[in-house]
């Protein structure tokens, strides 16, 4: 079974509107972390936001927030007030195991291509 | 602040030729370093990681190898490239559990 599933291959959003990108995960480890990365056409992977499995509150970073529903094993990314520069691929990733352990690799989903319409 | 560099940015190589991709990190010491590969339109696959000089762990058996000759230098190599080695190669370093990526190298094997 896939550990990270992103069911939306592509999405459109109108500029200045909010958009939610879906991510579900599968793990039996009680300690894990969830990450979202943005990959523009240049190729660089840009870290956006992190949520730890023991964090009580949903993570927020500027216009990005993570809707973490632990029981449903979902970690959706919400982008508020979309901008043209938000057009990119977005990847959800998970680290299983203790925080800052070098051997705990990131497992990535297949990504969602977001296109912001002017 | 920390920065991560990769070169070359793009590379076109014939099948059977050798490969050497370099990654360096500035502004930190003894970082955990990672090599990932991304096939077209796909997510990232971890290839190697290193926790220190000379220490390499491989996640996927293949014709690639990695070395860490200096604290902040991580090299990805191959003696003979295959067509299937084409892809986008990303180096990353880890800080407080979060991995930060370099600009990547786009490799095309013909």
mmCIF file with all atom_site columns, C-alpha atoms in Angstrom:
data_model
loop_
_atom_site.group_PDB
_atom_site.id
_atom_site.type_symbol
_atom_site.label_atom_id
_atom_site.label_alt_id
_atom_site.label_comp_id
_atom_site.label_asym_id
_atom_site.label_entity_id
_atom_site.label_seq_id
_atom_site.pdbx_PDB_ins_code
_atom_site.Cartn_x
_atom_site.Cartn_y
_atom_site.Cartn_z
_atom_site.occupancy
_atom_site.B_iso_or_equiv
_atom_site.pdbx_formal_charge
_atom_site.auth_seq_id
_atom_site.auth_comp_id
_atom_site.auth_asym_id
_atom_site.auth_atom_id
_atom_site.pdbx_PDB_model_num
ATOM 1   C CA . UNK A 1 1   ? 0.000  0.000  0.000   1.00 0.00 ? 1   UNK A CA 1
ATOM 2   C CA . UNK A 1 2   ? 1.165  3.501  -0.730  1.00 0.00 ? 2   UNK A CA 1
ATOM 3   C CA . UNK A 1 3   ? 2.270  5.409  2.308   1.00 0.00 ? 3   UNK A CA 1
ATOM 4   C CA . UNK A 1 4   ? 1.437  8.851  0.929   1.00 0.00 ? 4   UNK A CA 1
ATOM 5   C CA . UNK A 1 5   ? -1.500 9.399  -1.421  1.00 0.00 ? 5   UNK A CA 1
ATOM 6   C CA . UNK A 1 6   ? -2.293 12.597 -3.250  1.00 0.00 ? 6   UNK A CA 1
ATOM 7   C CA . UNK A 1 7   ? -5.495 11.989 -5.176  1.00 0.00 ? 7   UNK A CA 1
ATOM 8   C CA . UNK A 1 8   ? -5.580 15.244 -7.161  1.00 0.00 ? 8   UNK A CA 1
ATOM 9   C CA . UNK A 1 9   ? -3.183 15.114 -10.117 1.00 0.00 ? 9   UNK A CA 1
ATOM 10  C CA . UNK A 1 10  ? -4.117 18.661 -11.104 1.00 0.00 ? 10  UNK A CA 1
ATOM 11  C CA . UNK A 1 11  ? -6.175 21.537 -9.768  1.00 0.00 ? 11  UNK A CA 1
ATOM 12  C CA . UNK A 1 12  ? -7.212 24.993 -10.874 1.00 0.00 ? 12  UNK A CA 1
ATOM 13  C CA . UNK A 1 13  ? -7.894 27.875 -8.528  1.00 0.00 ? 13  UNK A CA 1
ATOM 14  C CA . UNK A 1 14  ? -8.864 31.462 -9.196  1.00 0.00 ? 14  UNK A CA 1
ATOM 15  C CA . UNK A 1 15  ? -6.370 34.077 -8.076  1.00 0.00 ? 15  UNK A CA 1
ATOM 16  C CA . UNK A 1 16  ? -7.087 35.392 -4.558  1.00 0.00 ? 16  UNK A CA 1
ATOM 17  C CA . UNK A 1 17  ? -9.201 32.359 -3.648  1.00 0.00 ? 17  UNK A CA 1
ATOM 18  C CA . UNK A 1 18  ? -8.248 29.622 -1.183  1.00 0.00 ? 18  UNK A CA 1
ATOM 19  C CA . UNK A 1 19  ? -7.427 26.082 -2.261  1.00 0.00 ? 19  UNK A CA 1
ATOM 20  C CA . UNK A 1 20  ? -7.013 22.781 -0.439  1.00 0.00 ? 20  UNK A CA 1
ATOM 21  C CA . UNK A 1 21  ? -4.605 20.107 -1.621  1.00 0.00 ? 21  UNK A CA 1
ATOM 22  C CA . UNK A 1 22  ? -5.342 16.645 -0.278  1.00 0.00 ? 22  UNK A CA 1
ATOM 23  C CA . UNK A 1 23  ? -2.891 14.229 1.318   1.00 0.00 ? 23  UNK A CA 1
ATOM 24  C CA . UNK A 1 24  ? -3.577 10.979 3.135   1.00 0.00 ? 24  UNK A CA 1
ATOM 25  C CA . UNK A 1 25  ? -0.930 8.836  4.754   1.00 0.00 ? 25  UNK A CA 1
ATOM 26  C CA . UNK A 1 26  ? -0.502 5.369  6.159   1.00 0.00 ? 26  UNK A CA 1
ATOM 27  C CA . UNK A 1 27  ? 1.751  4.476  9.056   1.00 0.00 ? 27  UNK A CA 1
ATOM 28  C CA . UNK A 1 28  ? 1.668  2.371  12.200  1.00 0.00 ? 28  UNK A CA 1
ATOM 29  C CA . UNK A 1 29  ? 4.475  4.362  13.831  1.00 0.00 ? 29  UNK A CA 1
ATOM 30  C CA . UNK A 1 30  ? 3.134  6.680  16.562  1.00 0.00 ? 30  UNK A CA 1
ATOM 31  C CA . UNK A 1 31  ? 5.943  9.157  15.901  1.00 0.00 ? 31  UNK A CA 1
ATOM 32  C CA . UNK A 1 32  ? 5.998  10.705 12.452  1.00 0.00 ? 32  UNK A CA 1
ATOM 33  C CA . UNK A 1 33  ? 6.188  14.011 10.642  1.00 0.00 ? 33  UNK A CA 1
ATOM 34  C CA . UNK A 1 34  ? 4.337  15.360 7.663   1.00 0.00 ? 34  UNK A CA 1
ATOM 35  C CA . UNK A 1 35  ? 5.779  17.870 5.222   1.00 0.00 ? 35  UNK A CA 1
ATOM 36  C CA . UNK A 1 36  ? 4.638  19.857 2.237   1.00 0.00 ? 36  UNK A CA 1
ATOM 37  C CA . UNK A 1 37  ? 7.002  20.985 -0.493  1.00 0.00 ? 37  UNK A CA 1
ATOM 38  C CA . UNK A 1 38  ? 6.477  23.220 -3.510  1.00 0.00 ? 38  UNK A CA 1
ATOM 39  C CA . UNK A 1 39  ? 8.262  22.496 -6.767  1.00 0.00 ? 39  UNK A CA 1
ATOM 40  C CA . UNK A 1 40  ? 8.060  25.275 -9.362  1.00 0.00 ? 40  UNK A CA 1
ATOM 41  C CA . UNK A 1 41  ? 9.045  24.690 -12.978 1.00 0.00 ? 41  UNK A CA 1
ATOM 42  C CA . UNK A 1 42  ? 12.668 25.456 -12.088 1.00 0.00 ? 42  UNK A CA 1
ATOM 43  C CA . UNK A 1 43  ? 12.743 22.132 -10.240 1.00 0.00 ? 43  UNK A CA 1
ATOM 44  C CA . UNK A 1 44  ? 13.892 23.194 -6.802  1.00 0.00 ? 44  UNK A CA 1
ATOM 45  C CA . UNK A 1 45  ? 11.959 21.636 -3.911  1.00 0.00 ? 45  UNK A CA 1
ATOM 46  C CA . UNK A 1 46  ? 10.923 24.373 -1.489  1.00 0.00 ? 46  UNK A CA 1
ATOM 47  C CA . UNK A 1 47  ? 9.926  23.447 2.055   1.00 0.00 ? 47  UNK A CA 1
ATOM 48  C CA . UNK A 1 48  ? 6.584  24.981 3.022   1.00 0.00 ? 48  UNK A CA 1
ATOM 49  C CA . UNK A 1 49  ? 5.257  23.558 6.277   1.00 0.00 ? 49  UNK A CA 1
ATOM 50  C CA . UNK A 1 50  ? 5.705  20.769 8.818   1.00 0.00 ? 50  UNK A CA 1
ATOM 51  C CA . UNK A 1 51  ? 3.317  18.954 11.188  1.00 0.00 ? 51  UNK A CA 1
ATOM 52  C CA . UNK A 1 52  ? 4.489  16.532 13.853  1.00 0.00 ? 52  UNK A CA 1
ATOM 53  C CA . UNK A 1 53  ? 2.306  13.635 14.914  1.00 0.00 ? 53  UNK A CA 1
ATOM 54  C CA . UNK A 1 54  ? 2.252  14.858 18.506  1.00 0.00 ? 54  UNK A CA 1
ATOM 55  C CA . UNK A 1 55  ? 1.563  18.486 17.684  1.00 0.00 ? 55  UNK A CA 1
ATOM 56  C CA . UNK A 1 56  ? -1.702 19.579 19.233  1.00 0.00 ? 56  UNK A CA 1
ATOM 57  C CA . UNK A 1 57  ? -2.374 22.454 16.893  1.00 0.00 ? 57  UNK A CA 1
ATOM 58  C CA . UNK A 1 58  ? -2.454 22.643 13.116  1.00 0.00 ? 58  UNK A CA 1
ATOM 59  C CA . UNK A 1 59  ? 0.703  24.141 11.640  1.00 0.00 ? 59  UNK A CA 1
ATOM 60  C CA . UNK A 1 60  ? 0.561  27.524 9.932   1.00 0.00 ? 60  UNK A CA 1
ATOM 61  C CA . UNK A 1 61  ? 3.181  29.442 7.930   1.00 0.00 ? 61  UNK A CA 1
ATOM 62  C CA . UNK A 1 62  ? 1.970  32.672 6.394   1.00 0.00 ? 62  UNK A CA 1
ATOM 63  C CA . UNK A 1 63  ? -0.606 31.820 3.730   1.00 0.00 ? 63  UNK A CA 1
ATOM 64  C CA . UNK A 1 64  ? -0.036 28.096 4.230   1.00 0.00 ? 64  UNK A CA 1
ATOM 65  C CA . UNK A 1 65  ? -1.831 26.024 6.830   1.00 0.00 ? 65  UNK A CA 1
ATOM 66  C CA . UNK A 1 66  ? -2.021 22.307 7.371   1.00 0.00 ? 66  UNK A CA 1
ATOM 67  C CA . UNK A 1 67  ? -5.388 20.733 8.164   1.00 0.00 ? 67  UNK A CA 1
ATOM 68  C CA . UNK A 1 68  ? -4.198 17.775 10.248  1.00 0.00 ? 68  UNK A CA 1
ATOM 69  C CA . UNK A 1 69  ? -6.840 15.148 10.989  1.00 0.00 ? 69  UNK A CA 1
ATOM 70  C CA . UNK A 1 70  ? -4.977 12.393 12.786  1.00 0.00 ? 70  UNK A CA 1
ATOM 71  C CA . UNK A 1 71  ? -7.855 9.933  13.082  1.00 0.00 ? 71  UNK A CA 1
ATOM 72  C CA . UNK A 1 72  ? -8.476 10.159 9.343   1.00 0.00 ? 72  UNK A CA 1
ATOM 73  C CA . UNK A 1 73  ? -4.760 10.129 8.595   1.00 0.00 ? 73  UNK A CA 1
ATOM 74  C CA . UNK A 1 74  ? -5.011 13.198 6.449   1.00 0.00 ? 74  UNK A CA 1
ATOM 75  C CA . UNK A 1 75  ? -2.775 16.246 6.226   1.00 0.00 ? 75  UNK A CA 1
ATOM 76  C CA . UNK A 1 76  ? -4.266 18.618 3.698   1.00 0.00 ? 76  UNK A CA 1
ATOM 77  C CA . UNK A 1 77  ? -2.498 21.808 2.685   1.00 0.00 ? 77  UNK A CA 1
ATOM 78  C CA . UNK A 1 78  ? -4.573 24.967 2.571   1.00 0.00 ? 78  UNK A CA 1
ATOM 79  C CA . UNK A 1 79  ? -3.275 27.931 0.602   1.00 0.00 ? 79  UNK A CA 1
ATOM 80  C CA . UNK A 1 80  ? -5.174 31.133 1.269   1.00 0.00 ? 80  UNK A CA 1
ATOM 81  C CA . UNK A 1 81  ? -5.411 34.086 -1.128  1.00 0.00 ? 81  UNK A CA 1
ATOM 82  C CA . UNK A 1 82  ? -3.801 32.252 -4.054  1.00 0.00 ? 82  UNK A CA 1
ATOM 83  C CA . UNK A 1 83  ? -1.253 34.129 -6.128  1.00 0.00 ? 83  UNK A CA 1
ATOM 84  C CA . UNK A 1 84  ? -0.054 33.502 -9.680  1.00 0.00 ? 84  UNK A CA 1
ATOM 85  C CA . UNK A 1 85  ? 3.316  32.518 -8.243  1.00 0.00 ? 85  UNK A CA 1
ATOM 86  C CA . UNK A 1 86  ? 1.682  29.640 -6.394  1.00 0.00 ? 86  UNK A CA 1
ATOM 87  C CA . UNK A 1 87  ? 1.367  27.718 -9.678  1.00 0.00 ? 87  UNK A CA 1
ATOM 88  C CA . UNK A 1 88  ? 3.618  24.699 -9.184  1.00 0.00 ? 88  UNK A CA 1
ATOM 89  C CA . UNK A 1 89  ? 3.730  21.032 -8.208  1.00 0.00 ? 89  UNK A CA 1
ATOM 90  C CA . UNK A 1 90  ? 3.039  20.359 -4.552  1.00 0.00 ? 90  UNK A CA 1
ATOM 91  C CA . UNK A 1 91  ? 4.310  17.274 -2.779  1.00 0.00 ? 91  UNK A CA 1
ATOM 92  C CA . UNK A 1 92  ? 3.237  15.804 0.534   1.00 0.00 ? 92  UNK A CA 1
ATOM 93  C CA . UNK A 1 93  ? 5.888  13.764 2.353   1.00 0.00 ? 93  UNK A CA 1
ATOM 94  C CA . UNK A 1 94  ? 6.157  11.748 5.543   1.00 0.00 ? 94  UNK A CA 1
ATOM 95  C CA . UNK A 1 95  ? 8.984  10.830 7.882   1.00 0.00 ? 95  UNK A CA 1
ATOM 96  C CA . UNK A 1 96  ? 8.350  7.832  10.103  1.00 0.00 ? 96  UNK A CA 1
ATOM 97  C CA . UNK A 1 97  ? 10.159 7.557  13.413  1.00 0.00 ? 97  UNK A CA 1
ATOM 98  C CA . UNK A 1 98  ? 11.785 9.952  15.864  1.00 0.00 ? 98  UNK A CA 1
ATOM 99  C CA . UNK A 1 99  ? 12.444 13.539 15.029  1.00 0.00 ? 99  UNK A CA 1
ATOM 100 C CA . UNK A 1 100 ? 15.851 14.372 13.523  1.00 0.00 ? 100 UNK A CA 1
ATOM 101 C CA . UNK A 1 101 ? 16.881 10.774 12.942  1.00 0.00 ? 101 UNK A CA 1
ATOM 102 C CA . UNK A 1 102 ? 19.055 10.766 9.825   1.00 0.00 ? 102 UNK A CA 1
ATOM 103 C CA . UNK A 1 103 ? 18.001 7.304  8.759   1.00 0.00 ? 103 UNK A CA 1
ATOM 104 C CA . UNK A 1 104 ? 14.319 8.094  8.622   1.00 0.00 ? 104 UNK A CA 1
ATOM 105 C CA . UNK A 1 105 ? 13.856 8.920  4.986   1.00 0.00 ? 105 UNK A CA 1
ATOM 106 C CA . UNK A 1 106 ? 11.102 11.022 3.525   1.00 0.00 ? 106 UNK A CA 1
ATOM 107 C CA . UNK A 1 107 ? 8.435  9.178  1.547   1.00 0.00 ? 107 UNK A CA 1
ATOM 108 C CA . UNK A 1 108 ? 6.796  11.361 -1.076  1.00 0.00 ? 108 UNK A CA 1
ATOM 109 C CA . UNK A 1 109 ? 3.378  11.326 -2.679  1.00 0.00 ? 109 UNK A CA 1
ATOM 110 C CA . UNK A 1 110 ? 2.894  11.614 -6.416  1.00 0.00 ? 110 UNK A CA 1
ATOM 111 C CA . UNK A 1 111 ? 2.213  15.338 -6.257  1.00 0.00 ? 111 UNK A CA 1
ATOM 112 C CA . UNK A 1 112 ? -0.551 17.745 -7.270  1.00 0.00 ? 112 UNK A CA 1
ATOM 113 C CA . UNK A 1 113 ? -0.110 20.311 -10.008 1.00 0.00 ? 113 UNK A CA 1
ATOM 114 C CA . UNK A 1 114 ? -1.750 23.573 -8.974  1.00 0.00 ? 114 UNK A CA 1
ATOM 115 C CA . UNK A 1 115 ? -2.574 26.163 -11.604 1.00 0.00 ? 115 UNK A CA 1
ATOM 116 C CA . UNK A 1 116 ? -3.679 29.624 -10.503 1.00 0.00 ? 116 UNK A CA 1
ATOM 117 C CA . UNK A 1 117 ? -5.887 31.456 -12.986 1.00 0.00 ? 117 UNK A CA 1
ATOM 118 C CA . UNK A 1 118 ? -5.734 35.265 -13.235 1.00 0.00 ? 118 UNK A CA 1
ATOM 119 C CA . UNK B 2 1   ? 22.501 31.182 6.747   1.00 0.00 ? 1   UNK B CA 1
ATOM 120 C CA . UNK B 2 2   ? 22.852 27.775 5.154   1.00 0.00 ? 2   UNK B CA 1
ATOM 121 C CA . UNK B 2 3   ? 22.936 27.232 1.407   1.00 0.00 ? 3   UNK B CA 1
ATOM 122 C CA . UNK B 2 4   ? 23.203 24.104 -0.690  1.00 0.00 ? 4   UNK B CA 1
ATOM 123 C CA . UNK B 2 5   ? 24.769 23.968 -4.132  1.00 0.00 ? 5   UNK B CA 1
ATOM 124 C CA . UNK B 2 6   ? 24.634 21.382 -6.874  1.00 0.00 ? 6   UNK B CA 1
ATOM 125 C CA . UNK B 2 7   ? 26.448 21.131 -10.165 1.00 0.00 ? 7   UNK B CA 1
ATOM 126 C CA . UNK B 2 8   ? 26.172 20.783 -12.952 1.00 0.00 ? 8   UNK B CA 1
ATOM 127 C CA . UNK B 2 9   ? 22.634 22.091 -13.412 1.00 0.00 ? 9   UNK B CA 1
ATOM 128 C CA . UNK B 2 10  ? 22.061 20.023 -16.537 1.00 0.00 ? 10  UNK B CA 1
ATOM 129 C CA . UNK B 2 11  ? 23.943 17.132 -18.076 1.00 0.00 ? 11  UNK B CA 1
ATOM 130 C CA . UNK B 2 12  ? 23.542 15.040 -21.222 1.00 0.00 ? 12  UNK B CA 1
ATOM 131 C CA . UNK B 2 13  ? 25.575 11.837 -21.232 1.00 0.00 ? 13  UNK B CA 1
ATOM 132 C CA . UNK B 2 14  ? 25.781 8.775  -23.509 1.00 0.00 ? 14  UNK B CA 1
ATOM 133 C CA . UNK B 2 15  ? 24.879 5.326  -22.241 1.00 0.00 ? 15  UNK B CA 1
ATOM 134 C CA . UNK B 2 16  ? 27.882 3.621  -20.681 1.00 0.00 ? 16  UNK B CA 1
ATOM 135 C CA . UNK B 2 17  ? 29.686 6.836  -19.751 1.00 0.00 ? 17  UNK B CA 1
ATOM 136 C CA . UNK B 2 18  ? 30.686 7.703  -16.160 1.00 0.00 ? 18  UNK B CA 1
ATOM 137 C CA . UNK B 2 19  ? 28.880 10.197 -13.946 1.00 0.00 ? 19  UNK B CA 1
ATOM 138 C CA . UNK B 2 20  ? 29.865 12.530 -11.156 1.00 0.00 ? 20  UNK B CA 1
ATOM 139 C CA . UNK B 2 21  ? 27.385 14.931 -9.541  1.00 0.00 ? 21  UNK B CA 1
ATOM 140 C CA . UNK B 2 22  ? 28.487 17.170 -6.724  1.00 0.00 ? 22  UNK B CA 1
ATOM 141 C CA . UNK B 2 23  ? 26.644 18.690 -3.805  1.00 0.00 ? 23  UNK B CA 1
ATOM 142 C CA . UNK B 2 24  ? 28.076 21.085 -1.230  1.00 0.00 ? 24  UNK B CA 1
ATOM 143 C CA . UNK B 2 25  ? 26.547 22.749 1.790   1.00 0.00 ? 25  UNK B CA 1
ATOM 144 C CA . UNK B 2 26  ? 27.632 26.044 3.320   1.00 0.00 ? 26  UNK B CA 1
ATOM 145 C CA . UNK B 2 27  ? 26.942 27.545 6.695   1.00 0.00 ? 27  UNK B CA 1
ATOM 146 C CA . UNK B 2 28  ? 26.700 24.379 8.759   1.00 0.00 ? 28  UNK B CA 1
ATOM 147 C CA . UNK B 2 29  ? 28.924 21.585 9.975   1.00 0.00 ? 29  UNK B CA 1
ATOM 148 C CA . UNK B 2 30  ? 28.429 17.821 10.056  1.00 0.00 ? 30  UNK B CA 1
ATOM 149 C CA . UNK B 2 31  ? 25.082 17.914 8.225   1.00 0.00 ? 31  UNK B CA 1
ATOM 150 C CA . UNK B 2 32  ? 23.064 14.819 7.357   1.00 0.00 ? 32  UNK B CA 1
ATOM 151 C CA . UNK B 2 33  ? 23.057 14.694 3.548   1.00 0.00 ? 33  UNK B CA 1
ATOM 152 C CA . UNK B 2 34  ? 20.768 12.950 1.074   1.00 0.00 ? 34  UNK B CA 1
ATOM 153 C CA . UNK B 2 35  ? 20.595 12.126 -2.630  1.00 0.00 ? 35  UNK B CA 1
ATOM 154 C CA . UNK B 2 36  ? 17.163 11.756 -4.239  1.00 0.00 ? 36  UNK B CA 1
ATOM 155 C CA . UNK B 2 37  ? 16.087 11.018 -7.784  1.00 0.00 ? 37  UNK B CA 1
ATOM 156 C CA . UNK B 2 38  ? 12.883 12.220 -9.382  1.00 0.00 ? 38  UNK B CA 1
ATOM 157 C CA . UNK B 2 39  ? 11.598 10.575 -12.556 1.00 0.00 ? 39  UNK B CA 1
ATOM 158 C CA . UNK B 2 40  ? 9.530  12.780 -14.857 1.00 0.00 ? 40  UNK B CA 1
ATOM 159 C CA . UNK B 2 41  ? 6.169  13.638 -13.302 1.00 0.00 ? 41  UNK B CA 1
ATOM 160 C CA . UNK B 2 42  ? 6.817  11.589 -10.179 1.00 0.00 ? 42  UNK B CA 1
ATOM 161 C CA . UNK B 2 43  ? 7.698  12.039 -6.529  1.00 0.00 ? 43  UNK B CA 1
ATOM 162 C CA . UNK B 2 44  ? 11.182 11.706 -5.087  1.00 0.00 ? 44  UNK B CA 1
ATOM 163 C CA . UNK B 2 45  ? 12.998 8.448  -4.364  1.00 0.00 ? 45  UNK B CA 1
ATOM 164 C CA . UNK B 2 46  ? 15.780 8.375  -1.771  1.00 0.00 ? 46  UNK B CA 1
ATOM 165 C CA . UNK B 2 47  ? 19.014 6.926  -3.158  1.00 0.00 ? 47  UNK B CA 1
ATOM 166 C CA . UNK B 2 48  ? 21.668 7.506  -0.456  1.00 0.00 ? 48  UNK B CA 1
ATOM 167 C CA . UNK B 2 49  ? 22.146 9.312  2.805   1.00 0.00 ? 49  UNK B CA 1
ATOM 168 C CA . UNK B 2 50  ? 25.177 10.150 4.895   1.00 0.00 ? 50  UNK B CA 1
ATOM 169 C CA . UNK B 2 51  ? 25.596 11.127 8.550   1.00 0.00 ? 51  UNK B CA 1
ATOM 170 C CA . UNK B 2 52  ? 29.305 11.912 8.306   1.00 0.00 ? 52  UNK B CA 1
ATOM 171 C CA . UNK B 2 53  ? 32.535 11.720 6.321   1.00 0.00 ? 53  UNK B CA 1
ATOM 172 C CA . UNK B 2 54  ? 32.916 8.310  4.727   1.00 0.00 ? 54  UNK B CA 1
ATOM 173 C CA . UNK B 2 55  ? 29.547 7.086  6.032   1.00 0.00 ? 55  UNK B CA 1
ATOM 174 C CA . UNK B 2 56  ? 27.109 6.162  3.270   1.00 0.00 ? 56  UNK B CA 1
ATOM 175 C CA . UNK B 2 57  ? 23.836 4.288  3.481   1.00 0.00 ? 57  UNK B CA 1
ATOM 176 C CA . UNK B 2 58  ? 22.120 3.028  0.345   1.00 0.00 ? 58  UNK B CA 1
ATOM 177 C CA . UNK B 2 59  ? 18.365 2.771  0.068   1.00 0.00 ? 59  UNK B CA 1
ATOM 178 C CA . UNK B 2 60  ? 18.011 1.411  -3.453  1.00 0.00 ? 60  UNK B CA 1
ATOM 179 C CA . UNK B 2 61  ? 20.413 -1.111 -5.082  1.00 0.00 ? 61  UNK B CA 1
ATOM 180 C CA . UNK B 2 62  ? 21.517 0.150  -8.490  1.00 0.00 ? 62  UNK B CA 1
ATOM 181 C CA . UNK B 2 63  ? 24.549 1.085  -10.526 1.00 0.00 ? 63  UNK B CA 1
ATOM 182 C CA . UNK B 2 64  ? 24.971 4.371  -8.665  1.00 0.00 ? 64  UNK B CA 1
ATOM 183 C CA . UNK B 2 65  ? 27.272 5.027  -5.729  1.00 0.00 ? 65  UNK B CA 1
ATOM 184 C CA . UNK B 2 66  ? 27.830 7.905  -3.345  1.00 0.00 ? 66  UNK B CA 1
ATOM 185 C CA . UNK B 2 67  ? 30.799 9.244  -1.436  1.00 0.00 ? 67  UNK B CA 1
ATOM 186 C CA . UNK B 2 68  ? 31.400 11.885 1.187   1.00 0.00 ? 68  UNK B CA 1
ATOM 187 C CA . UNK B 2 69  ? 35.040 12.892 1.009   1.00 0.00 ? 69  UNK B CA 1
ATOM 188 C CA . UNK B 2 70  ? 34.599 16.070 3.081   1.00 0.00 ? 70  UNK B CA 1
ATOM 189 C CA . UNK B 2 71  ? 32.185 17.164 5.785   1.00 0.00 ? 71  UNK B CA 1
ATOM 190 C CA . UNK B 2 72  ? 30.051 19.324 3.522   1.00 0.00 ? 72  UNK B CA 1
ATOM 191 C CA . UNK B 2 73  ? 30.545 17.553 0.206   1.00 0.00 ? 73  UNK B CA 1
ATOM 192 C CA . UNK B 2 74  ? 28.427 14.715 -1.151  1.00 0.00 ? 74  UNK B CA 1
ATOM 193 C CA . UNK B 2 75  ? 29.106 13.107 -4.514  1.00 0.00 ? 75  UNK B CA 1
ATOM 194 C CA . UNK B 2 76  ? 26.910 10.836 -6.629  1.00 0.00 ? 76  UNK B CA 1
ATOM 195 C CA . UNK B 2 77  ? 28.729 8.653  -9.144  1.00 0.00 ? 77  UNK B CA 1
ATOM 196 C CA . UNK B 2 78  ? 28.313 5.920  -11.694 1.00 0.00 ? 78  UNK B CA 1
ATOM 197 C CA . UNK B 2 79  ? 30.882 3.962  -13.669 1.00 0.00 ? 79  UNK B CA 1
ATOM 198 C CA . UNK B 2 80  ? 28.485 3.222  -16.555 1.00 0.00 ? 80  UNK B CA 1
ATOM 199 C CA . UNK B 2 81  ? 25.229 5.087  -17.037 1.00 0.00 ? 81  UNK B CA 1
ATOM 200 C CA . UNK B 2 82  ? 22.038 3.361  -18.119 1.00 0.00 ? 82  UNK B CA 1
ATOM 201 C CA . UNK B 2 83  ? 19.101 4.900  -19.962 1.00 0.00 ? 83  UNK B CA 1
ATOM 202 C CA . UNK B 2 84  ? 17.037 4.407  -16.804 1.00 0.00 ? 84  UNK B CA 1
ATOM 203 C CA . UNK B 2 85  ? 19.393 6.716  -14.886 1.00 0.00 ? 85  UNK B CA 1
ATOM 204 C CA . UNK B 2 86  ? 17.834 9.726  -16.606 1.00 0.00 ? 86  UNK B CA 1
ATOM 205 C CA . UNK B 2 87  ? 16.024 11.999 -14.183 1.00 0.00 ? 87  UNK B CA 1
ATOM 206 C CA . UNK B 2 88  ? 16.271 14.944 -11.853 1.00 0.00 ? 88  UNK B CA 1
ATOM 207 C CA . UNK B 2 89  ? 18.757 14.486 -9.022  1.00 0.00 ? 89  UNK B CA 1
ATOM 208 C CA . UNK B 2 90  ? 18.301 16.442 -5.846  1.00 0.00 ? 90  UNK B CA 1
ATOM 209 C CA . UNK B 2 91  ? 20.635 16.772 -2.905  1.00 0.00 ? 91  UNK B CA 1
ATOM 210 C CA . UNK B 2 92  ? 19.276 17.701 0.507   1.00 0.00 ? 92  UNK B CA 1
ATOM 211 C CA . UNK B 2 93  ? 20.536 18.443 3.996   1.00 0.00 ? 93  UNK B CA 1
ATOM 212 C CA . UNK B 2 94  ? 18.649 17.965 7.223   1.00 0.00 ? 94  UNK B CA 1
ATOM 213 C CA . UNK B 2 95  ? 18.166 20.512 9.969   1.00 0.00 ? 95  UNK B CA 1
ATOM 214 C CA . UNK B 2 96  ? 16.019 19.712 13.016  1.00 0.00 ? 96  UNK B CA 1
ATOM 215 C CA . UNK B 2 97  ? 14.205 16.960 11.157  1.00 0.00 ? 97  UNK B CA 1
ATOM 216 C CA . UNK B 2 98  ? 13.384 19.002 8.056   1.00 0.00 ? 98  UNK B CA 1
ATOM 217 C CA . UNK B 2 99  ? 15.153 18.366 4.764   1.00 0.00 ? 99  UNK B CA 1
ATOM 218 C CA . UNK B 2 100 ? 16.127 21.305 2.576   1.00 0.00 ? 100 UNK B CA 1
ATOM 219 C CA . UNK B 2 101 ? 16.900 20.737 -1.088  1.00 0.00 ? 101 UNK B CA 1
ATOM 220 C CA . UNK B 2 102 ? 19.403 22.061 -3.552  1.00 0.00 ? 102 UNK B CA 1
ATOM 221 C CA . UNK B 2 103 ? 18.535 23.323 -7.041  1.00 0.00 ? 103 UNK B CA 1
ATOM 222 C CA . UNK B 2 104 ? 18.973 19.877 -8.626  1.00 0.00 ? 104 UNK B CA 1
ATOM 223 C CA . UNK B 2 105 ? 20.757 18.396 -11.634 1.00 0.00 ? 105 UNK B CA 1
ATOM 224 C CA . UNK B 2 106 ? 18.768 17.326 -14.674 1.00 0.00 ? 106 UNK B CA 1
ATOM 225 C CA . UNK B 2 107 ? 20.454 14.274 -16.218 1.00 0.00 ? 107 UNK B CA 1
ATOM 226 C CA . UNK B 2 108 ? 19.578 12.937 -19.645 1.00 0.00 ? 108 UNK B CA 1
ATOM 227 C CA . UNK B 2 109 ? 21.156 9.673  -20.747 1.00 0.00 ? 109 UNK B CA 1
ATOM 228 C CA . UNK B 2 110 ? 21.007 9.066  -24.507 1.00 0.00 ? 110 UNK B CA 1
#
